[in-house]
Coordinates of N, CA, C and O in Angstrom, one line a residue:
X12 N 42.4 -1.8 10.1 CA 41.7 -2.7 10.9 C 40.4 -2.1 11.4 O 39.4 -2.6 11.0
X13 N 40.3 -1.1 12.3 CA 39.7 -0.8 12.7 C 38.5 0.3 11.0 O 37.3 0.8 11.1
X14 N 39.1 0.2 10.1 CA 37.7 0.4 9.0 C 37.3 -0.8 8.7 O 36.1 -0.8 8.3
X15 N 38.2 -2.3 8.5 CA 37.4 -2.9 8.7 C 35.9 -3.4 9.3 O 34.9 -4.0 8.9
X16 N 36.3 -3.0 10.3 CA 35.3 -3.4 11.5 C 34.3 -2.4 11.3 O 33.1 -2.8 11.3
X17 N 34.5 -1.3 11.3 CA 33.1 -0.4 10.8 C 32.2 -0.7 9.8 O 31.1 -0.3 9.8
X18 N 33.0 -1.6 8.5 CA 32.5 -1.6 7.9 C 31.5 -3.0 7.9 O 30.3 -3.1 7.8
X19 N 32.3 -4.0 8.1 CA 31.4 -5.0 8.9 C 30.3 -5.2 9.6 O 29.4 -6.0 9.2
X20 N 30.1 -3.8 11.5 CA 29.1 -3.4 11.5 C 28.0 -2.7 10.8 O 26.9 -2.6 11.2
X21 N 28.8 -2.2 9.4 CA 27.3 -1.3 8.6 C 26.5 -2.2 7.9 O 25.3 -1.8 7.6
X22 N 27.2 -3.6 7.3 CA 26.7 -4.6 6.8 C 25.9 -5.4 7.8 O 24.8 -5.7 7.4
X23 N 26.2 -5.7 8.9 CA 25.3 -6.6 10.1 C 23.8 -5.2 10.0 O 22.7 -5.6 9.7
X24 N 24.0 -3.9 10.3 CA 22.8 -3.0 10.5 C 22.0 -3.4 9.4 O 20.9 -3.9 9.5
X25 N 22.6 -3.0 8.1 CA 22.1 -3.2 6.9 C 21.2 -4.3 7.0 O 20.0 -4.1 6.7
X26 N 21.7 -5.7 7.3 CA 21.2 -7.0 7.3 C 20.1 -6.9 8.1 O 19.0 -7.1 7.6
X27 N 20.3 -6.7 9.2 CA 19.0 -6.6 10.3 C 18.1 -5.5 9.8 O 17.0 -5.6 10.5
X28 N 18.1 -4.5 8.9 CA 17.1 -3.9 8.6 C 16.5 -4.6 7.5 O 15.3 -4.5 7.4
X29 N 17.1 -5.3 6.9 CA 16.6 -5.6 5.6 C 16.0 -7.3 5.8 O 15.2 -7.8 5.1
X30 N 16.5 -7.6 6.8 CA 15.6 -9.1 7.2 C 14.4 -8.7 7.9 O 13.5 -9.5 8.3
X31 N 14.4 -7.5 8.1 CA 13.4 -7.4 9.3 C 11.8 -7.0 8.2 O 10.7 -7.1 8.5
X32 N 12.2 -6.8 7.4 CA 11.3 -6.4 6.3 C 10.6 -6.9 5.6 O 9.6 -6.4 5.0
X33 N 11.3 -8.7 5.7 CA 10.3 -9.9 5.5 C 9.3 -9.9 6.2 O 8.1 -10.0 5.8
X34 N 9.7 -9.9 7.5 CA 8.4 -10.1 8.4 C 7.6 -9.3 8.6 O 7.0 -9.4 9.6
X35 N 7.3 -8.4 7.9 CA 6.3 -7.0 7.9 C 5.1 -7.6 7.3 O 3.9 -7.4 7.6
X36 N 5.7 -8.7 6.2 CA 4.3 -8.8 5.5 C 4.1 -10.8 5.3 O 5.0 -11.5 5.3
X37 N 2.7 -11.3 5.1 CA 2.5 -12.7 4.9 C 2.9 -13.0 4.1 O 3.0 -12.2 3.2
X38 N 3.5 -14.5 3.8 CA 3.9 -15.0 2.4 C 2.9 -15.0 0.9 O 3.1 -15.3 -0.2
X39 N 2.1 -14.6 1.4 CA 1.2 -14.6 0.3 C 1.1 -13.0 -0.2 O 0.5 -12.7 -1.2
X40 N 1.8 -12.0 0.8 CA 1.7 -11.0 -0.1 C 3.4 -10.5 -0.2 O 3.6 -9.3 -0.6
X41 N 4.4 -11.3 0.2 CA 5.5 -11.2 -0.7 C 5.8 -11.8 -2.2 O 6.6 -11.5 -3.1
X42 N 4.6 -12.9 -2.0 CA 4.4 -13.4 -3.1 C 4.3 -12.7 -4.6 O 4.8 -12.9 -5.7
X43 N 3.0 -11.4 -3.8 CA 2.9 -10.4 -5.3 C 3.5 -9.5 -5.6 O 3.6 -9.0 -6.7
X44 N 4.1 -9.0 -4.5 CA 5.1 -8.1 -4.4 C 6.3 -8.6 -5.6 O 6.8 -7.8 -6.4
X45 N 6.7 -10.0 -5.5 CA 7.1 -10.2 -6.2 C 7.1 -10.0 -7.7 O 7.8 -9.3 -8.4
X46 N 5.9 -10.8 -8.1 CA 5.7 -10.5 -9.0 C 5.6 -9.5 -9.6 O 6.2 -9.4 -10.7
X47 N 4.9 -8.1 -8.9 CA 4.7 -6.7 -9.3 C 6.3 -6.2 -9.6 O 6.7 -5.4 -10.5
X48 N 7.0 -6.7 -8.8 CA 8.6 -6.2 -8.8 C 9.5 -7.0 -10.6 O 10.3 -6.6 -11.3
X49 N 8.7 -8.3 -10.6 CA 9.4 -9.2 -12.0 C 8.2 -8.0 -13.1 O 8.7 -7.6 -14.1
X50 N 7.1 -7.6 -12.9 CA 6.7 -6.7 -14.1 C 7.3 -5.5 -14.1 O 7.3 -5.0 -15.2
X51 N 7.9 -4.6 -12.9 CA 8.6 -3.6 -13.0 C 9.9 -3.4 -14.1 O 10.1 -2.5 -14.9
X52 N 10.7 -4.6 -13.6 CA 12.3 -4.5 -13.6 C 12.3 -5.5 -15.1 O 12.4 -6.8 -15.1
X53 N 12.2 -4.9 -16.2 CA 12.0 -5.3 -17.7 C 13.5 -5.9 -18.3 O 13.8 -6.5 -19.3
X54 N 14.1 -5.3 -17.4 CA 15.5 -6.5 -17.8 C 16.0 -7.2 -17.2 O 17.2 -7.3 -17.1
X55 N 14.8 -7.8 -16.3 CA 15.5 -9.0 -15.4 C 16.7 -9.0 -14.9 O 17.2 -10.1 -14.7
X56 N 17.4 -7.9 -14.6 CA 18.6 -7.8 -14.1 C 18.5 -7.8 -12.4 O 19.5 -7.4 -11.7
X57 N 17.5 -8.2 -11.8 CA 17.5 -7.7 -10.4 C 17.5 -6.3 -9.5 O 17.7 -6.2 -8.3
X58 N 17.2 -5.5 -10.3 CA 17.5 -4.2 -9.8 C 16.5 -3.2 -11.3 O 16.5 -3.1 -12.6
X59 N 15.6 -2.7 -10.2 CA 14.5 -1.3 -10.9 C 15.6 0.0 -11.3 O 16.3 0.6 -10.6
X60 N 15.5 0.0 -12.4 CA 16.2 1.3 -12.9 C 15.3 2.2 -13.6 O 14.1 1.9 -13.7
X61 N 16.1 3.8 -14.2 CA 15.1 4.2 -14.9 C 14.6 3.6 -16.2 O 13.4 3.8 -16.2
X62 N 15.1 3.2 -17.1 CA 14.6 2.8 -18.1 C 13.9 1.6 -17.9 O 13.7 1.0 -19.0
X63 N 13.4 0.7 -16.4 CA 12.7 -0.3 -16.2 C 11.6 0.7 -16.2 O 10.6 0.2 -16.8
X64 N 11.6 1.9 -15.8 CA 10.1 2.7 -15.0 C 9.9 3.2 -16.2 O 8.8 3.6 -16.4
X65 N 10.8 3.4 -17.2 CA 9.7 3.9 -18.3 C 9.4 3.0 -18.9 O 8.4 3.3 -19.6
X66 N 9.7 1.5 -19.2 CA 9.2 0.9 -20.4 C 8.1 0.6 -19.2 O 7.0 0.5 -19.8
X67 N 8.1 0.5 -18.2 CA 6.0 -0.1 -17.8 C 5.6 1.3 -17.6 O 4.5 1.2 -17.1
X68 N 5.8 2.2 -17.6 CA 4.9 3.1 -18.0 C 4.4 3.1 -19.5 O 3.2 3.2 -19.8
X69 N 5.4 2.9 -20.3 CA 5.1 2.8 -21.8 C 3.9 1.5 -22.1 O 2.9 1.5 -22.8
X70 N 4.4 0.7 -21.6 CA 3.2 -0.8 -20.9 C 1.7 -0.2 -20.7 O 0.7 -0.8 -21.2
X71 N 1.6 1.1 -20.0 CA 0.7 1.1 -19.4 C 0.1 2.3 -19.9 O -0.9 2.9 -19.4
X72 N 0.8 2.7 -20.9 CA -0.2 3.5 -21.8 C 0.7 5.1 -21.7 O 0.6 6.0 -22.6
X73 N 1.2 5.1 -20.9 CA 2.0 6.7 -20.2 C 3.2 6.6 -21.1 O 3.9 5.7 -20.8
X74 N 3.6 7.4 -22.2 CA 4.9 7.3 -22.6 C 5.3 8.8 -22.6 O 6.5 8.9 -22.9
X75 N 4.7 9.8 -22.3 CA 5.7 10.5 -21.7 C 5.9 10.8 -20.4 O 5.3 11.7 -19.9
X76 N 6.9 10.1 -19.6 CA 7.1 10.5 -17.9 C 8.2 11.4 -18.1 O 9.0 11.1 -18.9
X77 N 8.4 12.4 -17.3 CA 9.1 13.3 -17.1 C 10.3 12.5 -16.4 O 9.9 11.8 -15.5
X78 N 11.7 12.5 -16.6 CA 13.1 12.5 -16.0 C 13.1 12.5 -14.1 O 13.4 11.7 -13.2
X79 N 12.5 13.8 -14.3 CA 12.6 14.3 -12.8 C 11.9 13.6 -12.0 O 12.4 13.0 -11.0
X80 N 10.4 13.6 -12.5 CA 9.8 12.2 -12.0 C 10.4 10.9 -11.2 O 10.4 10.5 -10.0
X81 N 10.8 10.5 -12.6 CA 11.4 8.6 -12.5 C 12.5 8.9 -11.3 O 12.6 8.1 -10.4
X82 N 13.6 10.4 -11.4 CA 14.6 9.9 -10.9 C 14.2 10.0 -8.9 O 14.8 9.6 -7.9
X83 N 12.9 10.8 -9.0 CA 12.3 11.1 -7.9 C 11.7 9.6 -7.2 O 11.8 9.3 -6.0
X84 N 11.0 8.8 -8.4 CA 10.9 7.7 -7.7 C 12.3 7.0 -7.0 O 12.7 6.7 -5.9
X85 N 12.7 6.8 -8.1 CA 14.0 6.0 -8.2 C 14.7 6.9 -6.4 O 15.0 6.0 -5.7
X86 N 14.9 8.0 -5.8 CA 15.4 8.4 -5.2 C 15.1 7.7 -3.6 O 15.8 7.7 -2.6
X87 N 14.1 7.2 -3.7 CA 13.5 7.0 -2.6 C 14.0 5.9 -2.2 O 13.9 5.7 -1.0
X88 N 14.6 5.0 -3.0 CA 15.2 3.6 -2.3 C 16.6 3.8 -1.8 O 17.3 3.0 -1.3
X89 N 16.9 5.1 -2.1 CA 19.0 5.7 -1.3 C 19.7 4.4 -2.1 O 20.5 3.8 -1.4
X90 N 19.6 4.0 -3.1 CA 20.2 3.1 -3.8 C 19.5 2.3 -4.5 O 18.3 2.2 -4.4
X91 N 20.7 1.6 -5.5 CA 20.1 0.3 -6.0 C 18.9 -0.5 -5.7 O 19.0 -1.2 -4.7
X92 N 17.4 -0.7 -6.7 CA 16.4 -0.6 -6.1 C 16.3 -2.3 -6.2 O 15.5 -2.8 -7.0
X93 N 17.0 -3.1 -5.6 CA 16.3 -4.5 -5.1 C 15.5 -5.1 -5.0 O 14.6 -4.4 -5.5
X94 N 14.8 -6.5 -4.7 CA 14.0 -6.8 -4.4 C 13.4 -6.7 -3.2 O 12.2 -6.7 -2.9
X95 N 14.9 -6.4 -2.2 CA 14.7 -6.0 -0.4 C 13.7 -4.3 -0.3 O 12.6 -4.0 0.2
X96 N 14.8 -3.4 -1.3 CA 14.9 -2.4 -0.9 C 13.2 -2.0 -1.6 O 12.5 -1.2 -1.1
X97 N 12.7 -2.7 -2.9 CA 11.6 -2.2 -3.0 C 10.6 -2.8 -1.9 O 9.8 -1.9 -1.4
X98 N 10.4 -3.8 -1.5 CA 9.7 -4.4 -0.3 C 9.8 -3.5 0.7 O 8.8 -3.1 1.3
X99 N 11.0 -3.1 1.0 CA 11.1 -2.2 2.4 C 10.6 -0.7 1.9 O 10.2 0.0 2.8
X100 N 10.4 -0.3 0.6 CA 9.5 1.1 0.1 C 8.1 1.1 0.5 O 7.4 2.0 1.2
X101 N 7.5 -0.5 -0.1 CA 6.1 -0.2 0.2 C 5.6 -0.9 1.8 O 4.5 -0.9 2.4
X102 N 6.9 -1.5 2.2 CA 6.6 -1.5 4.1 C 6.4 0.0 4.7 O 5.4 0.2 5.4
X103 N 7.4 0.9 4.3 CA 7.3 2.6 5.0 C 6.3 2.5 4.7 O 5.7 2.7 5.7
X104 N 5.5 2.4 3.8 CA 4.3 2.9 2.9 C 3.1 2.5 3.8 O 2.4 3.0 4.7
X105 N 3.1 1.4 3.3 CA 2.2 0.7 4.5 C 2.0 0.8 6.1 O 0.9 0.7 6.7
X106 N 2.9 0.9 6.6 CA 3.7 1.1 7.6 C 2.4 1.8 8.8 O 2.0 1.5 9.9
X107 N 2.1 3.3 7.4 CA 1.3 4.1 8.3 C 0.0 4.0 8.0 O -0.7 5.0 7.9
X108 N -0.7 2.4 7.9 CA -1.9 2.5 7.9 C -2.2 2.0 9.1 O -1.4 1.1 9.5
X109 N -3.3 2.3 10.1 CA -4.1 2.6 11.3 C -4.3 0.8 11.5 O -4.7 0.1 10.6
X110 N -4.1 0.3 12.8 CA -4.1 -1.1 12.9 C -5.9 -1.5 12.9 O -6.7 -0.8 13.5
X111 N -6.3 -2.7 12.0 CA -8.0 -3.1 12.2 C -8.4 -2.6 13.2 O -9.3 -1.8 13.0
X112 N -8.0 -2.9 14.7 CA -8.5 -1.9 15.7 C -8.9 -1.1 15.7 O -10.2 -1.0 15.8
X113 N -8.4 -0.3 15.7 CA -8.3 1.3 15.6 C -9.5 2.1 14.8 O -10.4 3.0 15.0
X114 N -8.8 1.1 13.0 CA -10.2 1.5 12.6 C -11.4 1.1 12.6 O -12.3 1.6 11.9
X115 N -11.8 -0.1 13.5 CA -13.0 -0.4 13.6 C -13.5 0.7 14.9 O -14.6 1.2 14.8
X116 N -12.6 0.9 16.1 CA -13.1 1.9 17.0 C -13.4 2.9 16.5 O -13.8 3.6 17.4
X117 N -13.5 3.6 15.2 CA -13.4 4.4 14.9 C -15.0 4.3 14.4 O -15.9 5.1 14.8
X118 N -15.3 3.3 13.4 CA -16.8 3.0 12.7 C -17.6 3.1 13.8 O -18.4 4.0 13.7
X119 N -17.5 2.0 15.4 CA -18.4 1.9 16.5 C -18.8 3.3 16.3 O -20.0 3.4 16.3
X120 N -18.1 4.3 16.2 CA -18.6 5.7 16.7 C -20.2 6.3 16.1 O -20.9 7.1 16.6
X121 N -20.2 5.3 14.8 CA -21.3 5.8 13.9 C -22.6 4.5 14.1 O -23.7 4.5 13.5
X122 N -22.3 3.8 14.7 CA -23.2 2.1 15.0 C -23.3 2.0 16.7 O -23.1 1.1 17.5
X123 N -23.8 3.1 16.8 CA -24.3 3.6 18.3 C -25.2 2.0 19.1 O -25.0 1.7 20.3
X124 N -26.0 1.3 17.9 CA -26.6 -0.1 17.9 C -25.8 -1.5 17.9 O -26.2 -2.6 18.1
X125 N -24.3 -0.8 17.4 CA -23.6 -2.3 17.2 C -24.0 -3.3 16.6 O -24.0 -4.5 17.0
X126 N -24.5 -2.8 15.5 CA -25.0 -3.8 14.2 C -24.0 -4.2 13.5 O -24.0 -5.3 12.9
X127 N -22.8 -3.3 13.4 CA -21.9 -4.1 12.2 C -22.1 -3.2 10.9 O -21.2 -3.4 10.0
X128 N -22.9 -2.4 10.8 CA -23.5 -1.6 9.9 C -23.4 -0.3 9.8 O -23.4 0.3 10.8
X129 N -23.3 0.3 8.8 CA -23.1 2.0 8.5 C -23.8 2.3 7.8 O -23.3 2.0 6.7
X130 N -25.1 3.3 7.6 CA -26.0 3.6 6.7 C -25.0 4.4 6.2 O -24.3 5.2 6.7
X131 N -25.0 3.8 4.2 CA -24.1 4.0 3.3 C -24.2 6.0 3.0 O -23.2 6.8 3.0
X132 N -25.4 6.3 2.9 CA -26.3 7.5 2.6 C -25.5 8.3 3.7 O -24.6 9.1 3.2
X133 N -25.7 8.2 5.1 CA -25.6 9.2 6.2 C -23.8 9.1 5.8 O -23.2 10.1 5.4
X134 N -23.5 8.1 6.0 CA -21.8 8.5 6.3 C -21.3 9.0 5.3 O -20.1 9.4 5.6
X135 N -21.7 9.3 3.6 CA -21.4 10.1 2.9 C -21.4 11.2 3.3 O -20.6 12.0 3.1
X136 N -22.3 11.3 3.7 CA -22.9 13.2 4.3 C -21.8 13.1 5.0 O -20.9 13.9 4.6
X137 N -21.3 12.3 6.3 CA -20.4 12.8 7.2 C -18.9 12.9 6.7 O -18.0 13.6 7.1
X138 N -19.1 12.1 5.8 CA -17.1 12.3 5.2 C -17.1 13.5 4.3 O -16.2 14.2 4.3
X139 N -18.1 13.7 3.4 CA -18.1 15.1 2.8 C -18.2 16.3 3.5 O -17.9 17.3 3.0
X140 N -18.9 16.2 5.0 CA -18.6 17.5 5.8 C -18.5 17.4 7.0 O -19.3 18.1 7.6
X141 N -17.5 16.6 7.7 CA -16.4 16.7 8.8 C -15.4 16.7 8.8 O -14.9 16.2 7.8
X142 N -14.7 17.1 9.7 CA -13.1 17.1 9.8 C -12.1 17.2 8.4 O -11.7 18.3 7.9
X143 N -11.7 15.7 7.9 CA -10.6 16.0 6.5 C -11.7 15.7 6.0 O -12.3 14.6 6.3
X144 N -12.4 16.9 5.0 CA -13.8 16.4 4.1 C -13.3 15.7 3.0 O -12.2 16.0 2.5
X145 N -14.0 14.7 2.6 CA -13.9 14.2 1.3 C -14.2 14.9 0.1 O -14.7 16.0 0.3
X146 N -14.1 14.4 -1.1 CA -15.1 15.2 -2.3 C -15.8 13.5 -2.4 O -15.8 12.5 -1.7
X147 N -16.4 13.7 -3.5 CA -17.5 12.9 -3.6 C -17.4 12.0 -4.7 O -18.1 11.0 -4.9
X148 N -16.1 12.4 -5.5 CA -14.7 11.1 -6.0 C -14.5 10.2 -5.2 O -15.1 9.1 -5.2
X149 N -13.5 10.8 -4.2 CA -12.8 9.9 -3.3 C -13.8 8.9 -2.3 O -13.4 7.8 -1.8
X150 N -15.3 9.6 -2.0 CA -16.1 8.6 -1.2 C -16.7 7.8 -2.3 O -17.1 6.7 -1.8
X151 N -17.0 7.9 -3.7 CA -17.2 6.6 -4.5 C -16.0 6.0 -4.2 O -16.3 4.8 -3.8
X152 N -14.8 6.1 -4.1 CA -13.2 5.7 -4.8 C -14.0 4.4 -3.7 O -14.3 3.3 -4.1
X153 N -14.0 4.8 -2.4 CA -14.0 4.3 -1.2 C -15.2 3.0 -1.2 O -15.1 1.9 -0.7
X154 N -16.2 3.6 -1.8 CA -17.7 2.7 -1.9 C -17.3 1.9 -3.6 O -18.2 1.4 -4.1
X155 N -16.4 1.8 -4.0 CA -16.5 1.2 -5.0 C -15.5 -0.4 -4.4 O -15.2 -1.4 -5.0
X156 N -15.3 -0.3 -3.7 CA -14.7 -1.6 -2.9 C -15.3 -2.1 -1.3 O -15.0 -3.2 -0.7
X157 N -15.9 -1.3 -0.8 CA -16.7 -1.0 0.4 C -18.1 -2.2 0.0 O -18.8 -2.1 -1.0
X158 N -18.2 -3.6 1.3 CA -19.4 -4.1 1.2 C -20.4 -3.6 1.4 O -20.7 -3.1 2.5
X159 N -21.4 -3.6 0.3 CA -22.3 -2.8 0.8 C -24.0 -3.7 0.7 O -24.2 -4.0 -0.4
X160 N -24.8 -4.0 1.5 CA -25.9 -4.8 1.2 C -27.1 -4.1 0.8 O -27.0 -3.0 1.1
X161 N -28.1 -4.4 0.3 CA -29.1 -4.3 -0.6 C -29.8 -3.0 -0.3 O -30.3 -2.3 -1.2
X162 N -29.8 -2.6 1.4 CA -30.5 -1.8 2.3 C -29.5 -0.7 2.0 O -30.1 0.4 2.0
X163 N -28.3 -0.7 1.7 CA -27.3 0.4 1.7 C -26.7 0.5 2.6 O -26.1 1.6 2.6
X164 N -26.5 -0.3 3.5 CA -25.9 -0.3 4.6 C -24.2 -0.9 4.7 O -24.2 -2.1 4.7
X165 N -23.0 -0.4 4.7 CA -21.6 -0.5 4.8 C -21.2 -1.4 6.0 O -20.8 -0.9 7.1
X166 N -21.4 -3.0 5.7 CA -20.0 -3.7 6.1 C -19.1 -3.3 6.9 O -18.0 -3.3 6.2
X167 N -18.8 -2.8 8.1 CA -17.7 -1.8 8.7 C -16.7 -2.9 8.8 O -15.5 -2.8 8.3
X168 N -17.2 -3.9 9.4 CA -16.1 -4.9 9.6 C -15.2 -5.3 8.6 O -14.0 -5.2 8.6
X169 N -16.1 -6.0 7.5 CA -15.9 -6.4 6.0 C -14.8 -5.0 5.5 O -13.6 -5.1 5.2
X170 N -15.4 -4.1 5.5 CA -13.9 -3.0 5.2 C -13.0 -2.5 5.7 O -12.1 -1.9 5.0
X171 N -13.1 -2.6 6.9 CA -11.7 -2.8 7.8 C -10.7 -3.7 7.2 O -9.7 -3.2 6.7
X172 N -11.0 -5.0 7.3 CA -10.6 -5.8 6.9 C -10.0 -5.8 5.2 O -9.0 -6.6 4.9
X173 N -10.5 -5.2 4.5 CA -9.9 -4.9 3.6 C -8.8 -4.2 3.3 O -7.8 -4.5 2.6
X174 N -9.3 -2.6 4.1 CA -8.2 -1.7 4.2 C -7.3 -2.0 4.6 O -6.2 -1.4 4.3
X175 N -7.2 -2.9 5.4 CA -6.0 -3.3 6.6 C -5.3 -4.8 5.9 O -4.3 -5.2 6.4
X176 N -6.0 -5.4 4.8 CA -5.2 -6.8 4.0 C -5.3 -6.9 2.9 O -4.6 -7.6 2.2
X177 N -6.5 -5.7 2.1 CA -6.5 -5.9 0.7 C -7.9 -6.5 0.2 O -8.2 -7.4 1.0
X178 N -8.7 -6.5 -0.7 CA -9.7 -7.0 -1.3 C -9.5 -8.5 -1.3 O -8.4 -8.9 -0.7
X179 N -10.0 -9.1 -1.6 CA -9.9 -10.8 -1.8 C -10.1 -11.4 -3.0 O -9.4 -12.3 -3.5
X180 N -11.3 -10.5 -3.5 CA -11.7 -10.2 -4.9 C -11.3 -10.3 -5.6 O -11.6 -11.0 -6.6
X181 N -9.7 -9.1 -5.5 CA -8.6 -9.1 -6.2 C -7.5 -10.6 -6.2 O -6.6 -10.8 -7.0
X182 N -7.8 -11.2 -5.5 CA -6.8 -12.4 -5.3 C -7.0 -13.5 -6.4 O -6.1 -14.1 -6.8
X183 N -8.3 -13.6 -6.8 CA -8.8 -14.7 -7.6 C -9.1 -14.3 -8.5 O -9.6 -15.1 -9.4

């Protein structure tokens, strides 16, 4: 009796973690999540396995992935990978990005004027030599989705907002 009942409570924890996971994100991006999850899981069986993760690797041009790899991805869901449990992977994931706030207090620092604006030019200089430097990859990676207008001047707002929901670009 009493493992009944333990076991019952691990299913209620279970449940409350796993509902709570919906609401992390809008319907419109469990929506793709979806989807991304129906191109993952290649035999429709409901559940990401390894040989789901190699045939879209093979999809995607990679056909040799290493074992250790896949089973490394695969390890991260502590089980059978779901449609919950992958949703709740890229929640942790997400999880630790910096709220719009935060990173817009962060741009004010460089818009002393409160224009809204970031001379594109100078804040390269500053991400390639302050604090975690960049290389000069990762600040295109960054300017290659970053609005930028004619002057060269960086959208702070406009890319907050991205970082923090996603391009839009991509939506259409």
């Amino acid at each position: 009796m009493a493992s009944k009942k333990a076991s019952n409570k691990r299913q209620r924890g279970a449940q409350k973690s796993c509902s709570n996971v919906f609401s992390m994100f809008e319907q419109s991006q469990i929506q793709e999540f979806k989807e991304a999850f129906g191109c993952i899981d290649q035999d429709r069986d409901g559940v990401i396995k390894k040989q789901d993760l190699k045939e879209t690797y093979g999809q995607l041009g990679k056909l040799n992935v290493n074992d250790e790899e896949l089973d490394g991805m695969l390890s991260e869901g502590k089980g059978p990978i779901n449609f919950t449990v992958f949703l709740s992977l890229f929640g942790e994931k997400l999880n630790g990005t910096d709220p719009e706030e935060t990173i817009l207090a962060a741009f004010k620092l460089f818009d002393p004027n409160g224009t809204g604006f970031v001379n594109k030019d100078e804040f390269r200089r500053l991400l390639m030599n302050q604090a975690d430097k960049f290389s000069a990859e990762e600040v295109d990676q960054a300017y290659a989705v970053a609005p930028i207008d004619p002057a060269g001047n960086i959208d702070y707002k406009s890319l907050c907002y991205i970082i923090t929901h996603g391009d839009e670009k991509e939506e259409s």
